[in-house]
Amino acid sequence: MKKPESVLITGATGYIGGRLVPVLEAAGVRLRCLARRPAELTSRVSRTTEVVTGDLLAPESLERALAGIDVAYYLVHSMGAHGDYLEKDRVAARNFGDAARRAGVRRIVYLGGLATGDDALSKHLKSRLETGEALRKSGVPVVEFRASVVIGSGSLSFELIRALVERLPIMICPRWVSTLAQPIGIDDVLAYLAAARDLPGSEGRTFEIGGADQASYGDVMREYARQRGLKRVMISVPLLTPRLSSLWLGLVTPVYARVGRELIAGLKNRSVVTDASALEVFPIRPVGLSEAIGRAIRYENRAFALTRWSDARSSGGDPRRPLDEARFGNRLVDQRRIQVAVDADRAFDPIAKIGGARGWYFGTSLWRIRGAADLLVGGVGLRRGRRDPDVPAVGDTLDFWRVEAYEPGRRLRLAAEMKVPGRAWLEFQVEPAARGAIVHQTAVFEPVGLSGLVYWYALLPVHTVMFGGMLRAIARRAERDTV
């Protein structure tokens, strides 16, 4: 019998890679994932998927990851990294290609970017094309897909569009909004990537992929507004440079200004399919713009979307750099972490026992005031307590929260059931560290309309005190082991 193929995915913590993992797992593929911090990935893959430690910028770490691998997916980039990300991308691709050749890898599958015409390429698109070329120079056959705008719940493009249309009834649209593209749904991208594993032949190929419709970013925004039942006015202006546009986007969308600047600079380049060979080679017929947006809207709230563009840690980024507050799409996020000098199980113990008779460890009177206010407006308040004082279970009520996810010793996510102008979650995660453990605390709020935004920002000083104090109190209790 033929030995089953072994497949490696790089970038499994990112948006595309995180979506590809369950697709290949469902197909019964012998799967291995490369990660710089395996603890962040092990709980997100099946037990049959192997997770190994490795860094594309450290060539010596790639030998074990590629040993026995037949097909390797290269789904990483460094656009969010500090410094010269073009050089980081070149070095990472060169290191990976050389290691793949030495390991006898049969094929590399790479997802790059699509640019049409003779216009000078943006830095981002230039990097995408150079990465593909660096992989090919290794001598390992490369199947490269060059994709236009990817539409899917949690994707950078979709989150940008969603935030703009949801928040701005009147939009000032610079020139890049009218650039023509060929948006493709995430499901179709994943179908192409999965099919490349079984592509006949041993030679490398390059395929341009896009959806059934050609459309500008403006067209995409108008279609999103139509499906959401929103009336939006779009005013075109010939100005707004990529730098000014990126700063503006940084205020009203989830795109950080530096990443936004790189993204917008690339929108001057048309990205439509001029070579339809992908439709001839693969039995895949991508959906049109309307269906792609419809799917993204339908699935955007499934566990905060399966993956988000913001999940990715660039191959050249600093994993220690904290993210104190960020915005993912229309969701406002307060994210904190603290290191404790005890193991992960002890660090998680006070988290598992939070709420109910024990309270929330900090600002008890403020929590009670919030519960009383909730009761006055018809909410559930704090009166429900918790079913079990020590062990939560998915579906349990916990004061004015409900347990939405629970992994013993690692993760607790609570969905708010108090009266708020939007939806809210509170999540705790614990991961092992070299000296003890790191506790992550994330508060997420999805505002509804202007009242939701006013609610969040009016309470921001209180949240800063409460969330910060609660996290420090959890750390003290874990280290004292008195709970």
mmCIF file of C-alpha atoms in Angstrom, residues 8 13 27 32 41 45 137 147 180 202 218 282 288 353 414:
data_model
loop_
_atom_site.group_PDB
_atom_site.id
_atom_site.type_symbol
_atom_site.label_atom_id
_atom_site.label_comp_id
_atom_site.label_asym_id
_atom_site.label_seq_id
_atom_site.Cartn_x
_atom_site.Cartn_y
_atom_site.Cartn_z
ATOM 1 C CA LEU A 8 3.241 20.525 6.854
ATOM 2 C CA THR A 13 -1.918 30.452 13.701
ATOM 3 C CA ALA A 27 -9.795 14.927 4.749
ATOM 4 C CA ARG A 32 2.023 18.678 11.065
ATOM 5 C CA LEU A 41 -1.818 26.158 18.607
ATOM 6 C CA VAL A 45 -5.930 21.378 16.279
ATOM 7 C CA LYS A 137 14.882 29.039 -6.453
ATOM 8 C CA ALA A 147 -5.222 35.672 -5.101
ATOM 9 C CA LEU A 180 -10.738 47.057 -9.882
ATOM 10 C CA SER A 202 5.805 17.018 -10.573
ATOM 11 C CA GLY A 218 -16.432 50.603 -3.443
ATOM 12 C CA PHE A 282 -9.195 22.477 -10.848
ATOM 13 C CA GLY A 288 -19.609 35.646 -6.935
ATOM 14 C CA LYS A 353 -13.536 29.529 40.641
ATOM 15 C CA LEU A 414 -17.919 34.040 29.330
#
